[in-house]
Coordinates of C-alpha atoms in Angstrom, one line a residue:
Chain A
Q1 CA 47.6 77.5 136.2
S2 CA 51.0 76.3 138.3
A3 CA 53.3 77.6 140.3
L4 CA 56.7 78.3 139.3
T5 CA 58.6 76.4 139.5
Q6 CA 62.1 77.7 141.8
P7 CA 64.6 75.3 143.9
R8 CA 64.1 74.8 147.4
S9 CA 67.3 75.9 148.1
V10 CA 70.5 77.9 147.8
S11 CA 73.5 78.6 149.5
G12 CA 76.9 81.2 149.0
S13 CA 79.1 82.6 151.6
P14 CA 79.6 87.1 152.2
G15 CA 80.0 88.1 149.2
Q16 CA 79.8 86.3 147.7
S17 CA 76.6 85.3 144.6
V18 CA 73.7 83.2 143.8
T19 CA 71.6 82.5 141.8
I20 CA 67.8 80.8 141.4
S21 CA 66.0 80.4 139.2
C22 CA 62.0 80.3 138.2
T23 CA 60.0 77.7 136.1
G24 CA 57.7 78.3 133.7
T25 CA 55.4 78.1 130.1
S26 CA 54.7 79.7 127.2
S27 CA 51.9 80.8 128.5
D28 CA 53.0 82.9 131.3
V29 CA 57.1 83.8 131.9
G30 CA 58.0 82.1 128.2
H31 CA 55.3 84.4 126.7
Y32 CA 55.3 88.3 128.8
N33 CA 58.1 89.9 129.6
Y34 CA 56.1 91.5 132.9
V35 CA 58.2 88.5 135.4
S36 CA 58.7 90.1 139.1
W37 CA 60.3 88.5 141.6
Y38 CA 60.0 89.2 146.2
Q39 CA 61.9 89.6 149.2
Q40 CA 59.8 87.5 152.0
H41 CA 62.1 87.3 155.8
P42 CA 60.5 85.3 157.8
G43 CA 57.3 87.0 159.4
K44 CA 57.0 89.7 157.1
A45 CA 55.7 90.9 154.2
P46 CA 57.0 89.9 150.7
K47 CA 59.2 93.1 149.1
L48 CA 59.1 93.4 145.4
L49 CA 63.2 93.4 144.8
V50 CA 62.8 92.9 140.5
Y51 CA 60.0 94.1 138.2
D52 CA 59.2 93.8 133.9
V53 CA 62.6 91.1 134.3
S54 CA 64.8 93.7 135.2
K55 CA 64.0 96.4 136.2
W56 CA 64.1 98.1 140.6
P57 CA 62.0 99.2 142.3
S58 CA 62.8 103.0 144.1
G59 CA 65.2 102.1 147.3
V60 CA 66.6 98.3 146.0
P61 CA 69.8 98.2 145.5
D62 CA 71.3 96.5 142.0
R63 CA 72.8 94.0 144.0
F64 CA 69.4 92.3 142.3
S65 CA 69.9 91.9 139.0
G66 CA 66.7 89.7 136.9
S67 CA 67.1 88.2 133.4
K68 CA 64.9 85.2 131.1
S69 CA 65.2 83.6 128.2
G70 CA 62.2 81.2 127.3
N71 CA 60.5 79.7 129.6
T72 CA 63.2 80.2 132.8
A73 CA 63.4 83.7 134.5
S74 CA 66.7 84.2 137.0
L75 CA 67.9 86.4 139.8
T76 CA 71.5 87.2 140.7
I77 CA 71.7 87.8 144.6
S78 CA 75.8 89.7 143.9
G79 CA 77.9 90.2 146.7
L80 CA 75.6 88.4 149.8
Q81 CA 75.1 89.5 152.4
A82 CA 73.5 87.9 156.4
D83 CA 70.0 90.3 155.5
D84 CA 70.0 88.5 152.0
E85 CA 69.1 85.5 154.0
A86 CA 65.4 85.3 153.4
E87 CA 62.9 83.0 151.3
Y88 CA 62.2 84.5 147.1
Y89 CA 59.0 84.2 145.6
C90 CA 59.2 84.8 141.1
C91 CA 55.8 86.1 139.7
S92 CA 54.8 85.9 135.7
F93 CA 51.7 87.5 134.0
A94 CA 50.1 84.8 133.3
G95 CA 47.4 87.1 131.0
T96 CA 43.9 87.6 131.8
D97 CA 42.3 83.9 133.0
N98 CA 45.0 83.1 134.9
F99 CA 47.0 87.0 135.8
Y100 CA 48.8 85.5 138.0
V101 CA 51.5 82.7 139.0
F102 CA 53.9 82.8 141.5
G103 CA 57.3 80.1 142.1
T104 CA 57.6 77.8 144.6
G105 CA 59.9 79.9 146.4
T106 CA 64.2 79.5 147.7
K107 CA 65.3 79.7 150.8
V108 CA 69.0 82.3 150.3
T109 CA 71.1 80.8 152.9
V110 CA 74.1 83.6 153.8
L111 CA 76.9 81.0 155.4
Chain B
E1 CA 54.9 107.5 155.6
A2 CA 53.3 105.2 152.9
Q3 CA 51.3 101.9 154.8
L4 CA 48.6 98.9 154.2
L5 CA 46.9 97.5 157.5
E6 CA 45.1 94.3 157.6
S7 CA 42.6 93.3 160.2
G8 CA 39.9 91.5 160.7
G9 CA 41.0 87.6 160.4
D10 CA 39.8 85.3 163.4
L11 CA 39.2 81.4 163.2
V12 CA 35.9 80.6 161.9
Q13 CA 34.1 77.0 161.6
P14 CA 33.6 75.6 157.2
G15 CA 31.1 77.6 155.0
G16 CA 31.0 80.8 157.1
S17 CA 31.9 83.9 156.7
L18 CA 34.7 86.7 156.7
R19 CA 35.2 89.6 156.4
L20 CA 39.2 91.8 156.3
S21 CA 39.4 95.0 155.8
C22 CA 42.9 96.7 154.5
E23 CA 43.1 100.4 155.4
A24 CA 45.3 102.4 153.4
S25 CA 47.5 106.2 154.2
G26 CA 50.4 108.3 153.1
F27 CA 49.8 107.1 149.4
S28 CA 46.8 108.3 147.6
F29 CA 44.6 105.6 147.4
N30 CA 42.6 106.2 144.4
S31 CA 44.5 105.9 141.3
Y32 CA 46.2 102.6 142.6
A33 CA 44.8 99.0 142.0
L34 CA 44.7 97.2 144.9
T35 CA 45.1 93.1 145.5
W36 CA 44.8 90.8 147.9
V37 CA 47.3 87.7 148.0
R38 CA 47.5 84.4 150.5
Q39 CA 50.2 82.1 152.5
A40 CA 49.6 78.6 153.9
P41 CA 51.2 78.0 156.5
G42 CA 54.6 77.0 155.1
K43 CA 53.8 77.9 151.9
G44 CA 54.1 79.8 149.1
L45 CA 52.5 83.1 148.0
E46 CA 48.7 82.9 146.2
W47 CA 46.8 85.3 143.8
V48 CA 43.4 85.5 145.3
S49 CA 41.9 88.8 144.0
F50 CA 42.1 92.4 142.6
I51 CA 40.2 95.4 142.1
S52 CA 39.9 97.8 139.6
V53 CA 41.7 102.0 140.3
S54 CA 37.2 102.5 140.0
G55 CA 36.7 99.7 141.7
D56 CA 34.5 98.8 138.8
D57 CA 36.4 95.7 137.7
T58 CA 36.8 93.0 140.1
Y59 CA 38.5 89.7 138.7
Y60 CA 39.3 86.7 141.2
A61 CA 41.6 83.0 141.3
D62 CA 39.4 80.2 140.6
S63 CA 40.1 78.8 144.1
V64 CA 37.8 81.9 145.2
K65 CA 35.8 82.2 142.4
G66 CA 32.0 82.5 143.4
R67 CA 33.4 82.6 147.0
F68 CA 35.1 86.0 147.7
T69 CA 33.9 89.1 146.8
I70 CA 36.5 92.1 146.9
S71 CA 35.4 95.7 147.3
R72 CA 36.7 99.2 148.2
D73 CA 35.4 102.6 149.9
K74 CA 36.8 105.1 148.1
T75 CA 35.2 107.7 151.2
N76 CA 37.7 106.1 154.7
N77 CA 40.1 104.2 152.2
T78 CA 39.4 100.7 153.0
L79 CA 40.4 97.8 150.4
Y80 CA 37.2 94.6 151.5
L81 CA 37.3 90.6 150.7
Q82 CA 34.4 88.8 152.2
M83 CA 34.9 85.6 152.3
N84 CA 32.1 83.4 152.2
S85 CA 31.5 79.8 151.9
L86 CA 34.7 79.0 153.6
R87 CA 36.8 75.7 153.8
T88 CA 39.5 74.5 155.7
G89 CA 41.9 74.6 152.5
D90 CA 41.6 79.0 152.9
T91 CA 43.4 79.1 156.2
A92 CA 46.6 81.2 155.4
I93 CA 47.7 85.2 156.4
Y94 CA 45.9 86.4 154.3
F95 CA 48.5 89.8 152.5
C96 CA 46.2 93.2 150.9
A97 CA 48.9 95.2 148.8
K98 CA 49.3 98.2 146.0
D99 CA 49.8 98.5 142.6
L100 CA 53.1 99.3 141.6
G101 CA 50.7 101.9 138.7
K102 CA 52.6 99.2 135.8
R103 CA 49.9 97.6 133.9
Y104 CA 49.3 95.6 131.1
C105 CA 46.5 96.6 128.5
N106 CA 44.5 95.2 125.8
S107 CA 41.1 96.0 124.3
G108 CA 39.5 93.9 127.6
G109 CA 40.9 97.0 130.0
C110 CA 43.9 97.3 132.2
Y111 CA 45.5 95.4 134.4
P112 CA 48.2 95.5 136.8
L113 CA 52.1 93.8 137.3
Y114 CA 53.0 94.3 140.3
F115 CA 52.3 94.7 143.9
D116 CA 55.1 97.5 145.4
L117 CA 53.7 98.4 149.1
W118 CA 52.6 95.1 151.0
G119 CA 50.8 95.6 154.7
H120 CA 51.9 92.6 157.2
G121 CA 48.7 90.0 156.7
T122 CA 46.0 89.1 159.1
L123 CA 45.0 85.1 159.7
V124 CA 42.2 83.5 158.6
T125 CA 41.9 79.9 160.0
V126 CA 38.9 77.9 159.1
S127 CA 38.6 74.9 161.0
S128 CA 36.2 73.0 163.1

């Protein structure tokens, strides 16, 4: 099972919006509406930001919004803040043979 | 406060064994599936294994199947990962994580979909 494809980096100024894409296949992202996004600051554990493509766990601000079209999921960060500078990973359920496939990761830089 | 605390990471030679532990506190350990996810130095996340709430069902990534064994002990709220026949490619930070509670169910069973509480990780280095 290959990793989902994400851009290596995206950047934006404070207050702007950035969007991270996550491209999979018809066996994972395209087949299941079970896409999640994780944020990871350097040296820290991943944090669940979005699940079920576009839902938020308790405590996550709605500045982080998810969507999906076909084999590609996206995460949009609105009102970019300094603390949003981190690595972001998408993840898709891939069925009961492979279970979970993560994305390659995207570094978000706040200019 | 809910938390997970991993331990047991170390430097080990190729072919060696290691057992990781993940101690849970602040939540109902017996109500959630648990997983191990690893991250090689400077690389992305890779799912390794998960264990069902009951502990009766375990699943592994192909890269570790037959070499790693996941287990859980309800008496001391601890998750384990026994790693045998270690390879240099197993070098990574190993995170344990708790299931959000959202499941995918089919005729074969129910499987966790997301992980909402993670430990800080423990480093395993496989090198001669």
